[in-house]
Amino acid sequence: MVLKIDFNSDEVIYIQLRNQIIMGIATDRIREGDTLPSVRQMAEYVGINMHTVNKAYSVLRQEGFVKLDRRKGAVVSLDVDKIQAMEELRQNLDVVLACGICKNISRSEVHQLVDMIYDTYTRGNPECSGDEE
């Protein structure tokens, strides 16, 4: 597992770790049923505090990306509630799009960017073709 943590970023480390794991799931580098490294192993691998890893894993559990098992640890288990996922996506996009509008980014530029990013995660994955509405 390759993780890119920026220790100079304003974004807190546990959120960076969470985001890296989600992107790994989206790109199929991490698959449903995979066990993430233990908190101790991940902390040593990334070079961060175990409490930071624990917080990232807890957030991932709350958001439905992993289940925590006493024997296996953090196991990727996608709990998909599409209606809730769409609402969360809308809330996240709301602020991002408002920032884009403030910086004179056009609708077509946003669509082009979204298509490009979406394609990086779904390339080669027929289940995520994006053709359904």
PDB file of C-alpha atoms in Angstrom:
ATOM      1  CA  MET A   1       0.000   0.000   0.000  1.00  0.00           C
ATOM      2  CA  VAL A   2       1.460   3.324  -1.077  1.00  0.00           C
ATOM      3  CA  LEU A   3       0.371   6.296   1.004  1.00  0.00           C
ATOM      4  CA  LYS A   4       1.243   9.920   0.399  1.00  0.00           C
ATOM      5  CA  ILE A   5       1.091  11.887   3.622  1.00  0.00           C
ATOM      6  CA  ASP A   6       2.156  15.536   3.469  1.00  0.00           C
ATOM      7  CA  PHE A   7       3.460  16.487   6.887  1.00  0.00           C
ATOM      8  CA  ASN A   8       3.580  20.152   5.816  1.00  0.00           C
ATOM      9  CA  SER A   9      -0.075  20.250   4.766  1.00  0.00           C
ATOM     10  CA  ASP A  10      -2.707  22.232   6.637  1.00  0.00           C
ATOM     11  CA  GLU A  11      -4.940  19.150   6.380  1.00  0.00           C
ATOM     12  CA  VAL A  12      -4.731  17.026   9.519  1.00  0.00           C
ATOM     13  CA  ILE A  13      -2.894  13.730   9.144  1.00  0.00           C
ATOM     14  CA  TYR A  14      -5.767  11.424  10.084  1.00  0.00           C
ATOM     15  CA  ILE A  15      -7.892  12.975   7.316  1.00  0.00           C
ATOM     16  CA  GLN A  16      -5.022  12.577   4.826  1.00  0.00           C
ATOM     17  CA  LEU A  17      -4.745   8.905   5.840  1.00  0.00           C
ATOM     18  CA  ARG A  18      -8.526   8.458   5.543  1.00  0.00           C
ATOM     19  CA  ASN A  19      -8.506  10.073   2.103  1.00  0.00           C
ATOM     20  CA  GLN A  20      -5.604   7.933   0.887  1.00  0.00           C
ATOM     21  CA  ILE A  21      -7.404   4.759   1.971  1.00  0.00           C
ATOM     22  CA  ILE A  22     -10.649   5.852   0.279  1.00  0.00           C
ATOM     23  CA  MET A  23      -8.741   6.628  -2.931  1.00  0.00           C
ATOM     24  CA  GLY A  24      -7.104   3.197  -2.679  1.00  0.00           C
ATOM     25  CA  ILE A  25     -10.545   1.587  -2.459  1.00  0.00           C
ATOM     26  CA  ALA A  26     -11.855   3.693  -5.355  1.00  0.00           C
ATOM     27  CA  THR A  27      -8.927   2.696  -7.587  1.00  0.00           C
ATOM     28  CA  ASP A  28      -9.225  -0.973  -6.569  1.00  0.00           C
ATOM     29  CA  ARG A  29      -5.730  -1.041  -5.018  1.00  0.00           C
ATOM     30  CA  ILE A  30      -7.572  -1.889  -1.799  1.00  0.00           C
ATOM     31  CA  ARG A  31     -10.510  -4.255  -2.222  1.00  0.00           C
ATOM     32  CA  GLU A  32     -13.543  -5.169  -0.191  1.00  0.00           C
ATOM     33  CA  GLY A  33     -12.542  -7.860   2.288  1.00  0.00           C
ATOM     34  CA  ASP A  34      -8.914  -6.686   2.479  1.00  0.00           C
ATOM     35  CA  THR A  35      -7.559  -6.182   5.969  1.00  0.00           C
ATOM     36  CA  LEU A  36      -5.783  -2.901   6.556  1.00  0.00           C
ATOM     37  CA  PRO A  37      -2.507  -2.999   8.485  1.00  0.00           C
ATOM     38  CA  SER A  38      -2.900  -2.989  12.256  1.00  0.00           C
ATOM     39  CA  VAL A  39      -2.886   0.407  13.931  1.00  0.00           C
ATOM     40  CA  ARG A  40       0.664  -0.219  15.141  1.00  0.00           C
ATOM     41  CA  GLN A  41       1.880  -1.397  11.705  1.00  0.00           C
ATOM     42  CA  MET A  42       0.270   1.530   9.888  1.00  0.00           C
ATOM     43  CA  ALA A  43       1.706   4.013  12.388  1.00  0.00           C
ATOM     44  CA  GLU A  44       5.195   2.598  11.901  1.00  0.00           C
ATOM     45  CA  TYR A  45       4.815   2.430   8.095  1.00  0.00           C
ATOM     46  CA  VAL A  46       3.628   6.038   7.762  1.00  0.00           C
ATOM     47  CA  GLY A  47       5.702   7.385  10.644  1.00  0.00           C
ATOM     48  CA  ILE A  48       2.812   8.751  12.684  1.00  0.00           C
ATOM     49  CA  ASN A  49       1.271   8.271  16.118  1.00  0.00           C
ATOM     50  CA  MET A  50      -0.931   5.202  16.697  1.00  0.00           C
ATOM     51  CA  HIS A  51      -3.734   7.454  17.986  1.00  0.00           C
ATOM     52  CA  THR A  52      -3.753   9.241  14.612  1.00  0.00           C
ATOM     53  CA  VAL A  53      -4.176   5.928  12.765  1.00  0.00           C
ATOM     54  CA  ASN A  54      -6.856   4.851  15.229  1.00  0.00           C
ATOM     55  CA  LYS A  55      -8.764   8.085  14.582  1.00  0.00           C
ATOM     56  CA  ALA A  56      -8.542   7.598  10.794  1.00  0.00           C
ATOM     57  CA  TYR A  57      -9.789   4.006  11.112  1.00  0.00           C
ATOM     58  CA  SER A  58     -12.636   5.149  13.379  1.00  0.00           C
ATOM     59  CA  VAL A  59     -13.718   7.787  10.851  1.00  0.00           C
ATOM     60  CA  LEU A  60     -13.591   5.193   8.064  1.00  0.00           C
ATOM     61  CA  ARG A  61     -15.781   2.912  10.183  1.00  0.00           C
ATOM     62  CA  GLN A  62     -18.284   5.698  10.892  1.00  0.00           C
ATOM     63  CA  GLU A  63     -18.440   6.509   7.185  1.00  0.00           C
ATOM     64  CA  GLY A  64     -19.086   2.872   6.205  1.00  0.00           C
ATOM     65  CA  PHE A  65     -15.746   2.049   4.526  1.00  0.00           C
ATOM     66  CA  VAL A  66     -14.423  -0.465   7.060  1.00  0.00           C
ATOM     67  CA  LYS A  67     -15.646  -2.705   9.825  1.00  0.00           C
ATOM     68  CA  LEU A  68     -13.519  -3.096  12.917  1.00  0.00           C
ATOM     69  CA  ASP A  69     -13.076  -6.697  14.035  1.00  0.00           C
ATOM     70  CA  ARG A  70     -11.260  -7.631  17.258  1.00  0.00           C
ATOM     71  CA  ARG A  71      -9.522 -10.558  15.568  1.00  0.00           C
ATOM     72  CA  LYS A  72      -8.901  -9.222  12.062  1.00  0.00           C
ATOM     73  CA  GLY A  73      -8.605  -5.483  12.701  1.00  0.00           C
ATOM     74  CA  ALA A  74      -9.905  -2.987  10.130  1.00  0.00           C
ATOM     75  CA  VAL A  75     -11.494  -4.847   7.210  1.00  0.00           C
ATOM     76  CA  VAL A  76     -12.679  -3.024   4.097  1.00  0.00           C
ATOM     77  CA  SER A  77     -16.429  -3.520   4.048  1.00  0.00           C
ATOM     78  CA  LEU A  78     -18.416  -1.034   2.029  1.00  0.00           C
ATOM     79  CA  ASP A  79     -21.731  -0.238   3.657  1.00  0.00           C
ATOM     80  CA  VAL A  80     -23.442   1.413   0.713  1.00  0.00           C
ATOM     81  CA  ASP A  81     -26.475   3.591   1.357  1.00  0.00           C
ATOM     82  CA  LYS A  82     -26.720   5.411  -1.958  1.00  0.00           C
ATOM     83  CA  ILE A  83     -29.201   8.034  -0.762  1.00  0.00           C
ATOM     84  CA  GLN A  84     -26.979   8.949   2.177  1.00  0.00           C
ATOM     85  CA  ALA A  85     -23.871   8.826  -0.033  1.00  0.00           C
ATOM     86  CA  MET A  86     -25.476  11.205  -2.542  1.00  0.00           C
ATOM     87  CA  GLU A  87     -26.384  13.648   0.236  1.00  0.00           C
ATOM     88  CA  GLU A  88     -22.847  13.568   1.644  1.00  0.00           C
ATOM     89  CA  LEU A  89     -21.430  14.086  -1.840  1.00  0.00           C
ATOM     90  CA  ARG A  90     -23.788  17.007  -2.426  1.00  0.00           C
ATOM     91  CA  GLN A  91     -22.740  18.642   0.845  1.00  0.00           C
ATOM     92  CA  ASN A  92     -19.048  18.231   0.033  1.00  0.00           C
ATOM     93  CA  LEU A  93     -19.471  19.513  -3.508  1.00  0.00           C
ATOM     94  CA  ASP A  94     -21.525  22.478  -2.353  1.00  0.00           C
ATOM     95  CA  VAL A  95     -18.559  24.246  -0.769  1.00  0.00           C
ATOM     96  CA  VAL A  96     -16.066  23.107  -3.413  1.00  0.00           C
ATOM     97  CA  LEU A  97     -18.260  24.459  -6.222  1.00  0.00           C
ATOM     98  CA  ALA A  98     -18.875  27.721  -4.368  1.00  0.00           C
ATOM     99  CA  CYS A  99     -15.083  28.183  -4.094  1.00  0.00           C
ATOM    100  CA  GLY A 100     -14.739  27.435  -7.802  1.00  0.00           C
ATOM    101  CA  ILE A 101     -17.384  29.999  -8.707  1.00  0.00           C
ATOM    102  CA  CYS A 102     -15.621  32.603  -6.567  1.00  0.00           C
ATOM    103  CA  LYS A 103     -12.456  31.876  -8.577  1.00  0.00           C
ATOM    104  CA  ASN A 104     -14.243  32.216 -11.948  1.00  0.00           C
ATOM    105  CA  ILE A 105     -14.176  28.516 -12.837  1.00  0.00           C
ATOM    106  CA  SER A 106     -16.892  27.878 -15.419  1.00  0.00           C
ATOM    107  CA  ARG A 107     -19.526  25.146 -15.410  1.00  0.00           C
ATOM    108  CA  SER A 108     -17.899  23.470 -18.404  1.00  0.00           C
ATOM    109  CA  GLU A 109     -14.486  23.538 -16.692  1.00  0.00           C
ATOM    110  CA  VAL A 110     -16.044  21.923 -13.605  1.00  0.00           C
ATOM    111  CA  HIS A 111     -17.711  19.221 -15.731  1.00  0.00           C
ATOM    112  CA  GLN A 112     -14.465  18.545 -17.579  1.00  0.00           C
ATOM    113  CA  LEU A 113     -12.547  18.276 -14.300  1.00  0.00           C
ATOM    114  CA  VAL A 114     -15.155  16.004 -12.697  1.00  0.00           C
ATOM    115  CA  ASP A 115     -15.160  13.719 -15.754  1.00  0.00           C
ATOM    116  CA  MET A 116     -11.362  13.539 -15.728  1.00  0.00           C
ATOM    117  CA  ILE A 117     -11.190  12.708 -12.003  1.00  0.00           C
ATOM    118  CA  TYR A 118     -14.071  10.211 -12.234  1.00  0.00           C
ATOM    119  CA  ASP A 119     -12.332   8.452 -15.108  1.00  0.00           C
ATOM    120  CA  THR A 120      -9.126   8.021 -13.092  1.00  0.00           C
ATOM    121  CA  TYR A 121     -11.074   5.988 -10.540  1.00  0.00           C
ATOM    122  CA  THR A 122     -13.289   4.013 -12.884  1.00  0.00           C
ATOM    123  CA  ARG A 123     -10.967   3.236 -15.790  1.00  0.00           C
ATOM    124  CA  GLY A 124     -11.159  -0.481 -16.405  1.00  0.00           C
ATOM    125  CA  ASN A 125     -13.968  -1.028 -13.885  1.00  0.00           C
ATOM    126  CA  PRO A 126     -17.223  -1.812 -15.787  1.00  0.00           C
ATOM    127  CA  GLU A 127     -19.246  -1.637 -12.556  1.00  0.00           C
ATOM    128  CA  CYS A 128     -18.418   2.082 -12.330  1.00  0.00           C
ATOM    129  CA  SER A 129     -19.053   3.088 -15.920  1.00  0.00           C
ATOM    130  CA  GLY A 130     -21.142   6.064 -14.799  1.00  0.00           C
ATOM    131  CA  ASP A 131     -23.648   5.438 -17.563  1.00  0.00           C
ATOM    132  CA  GLU A 132     -26.575   4.811 -15.229  1.00  0.00           C
ATOM    133  CA  GLU A 133     -28.684   7.625 -13.869  1.00  0.00           C
TER     134      GLU A 133
END
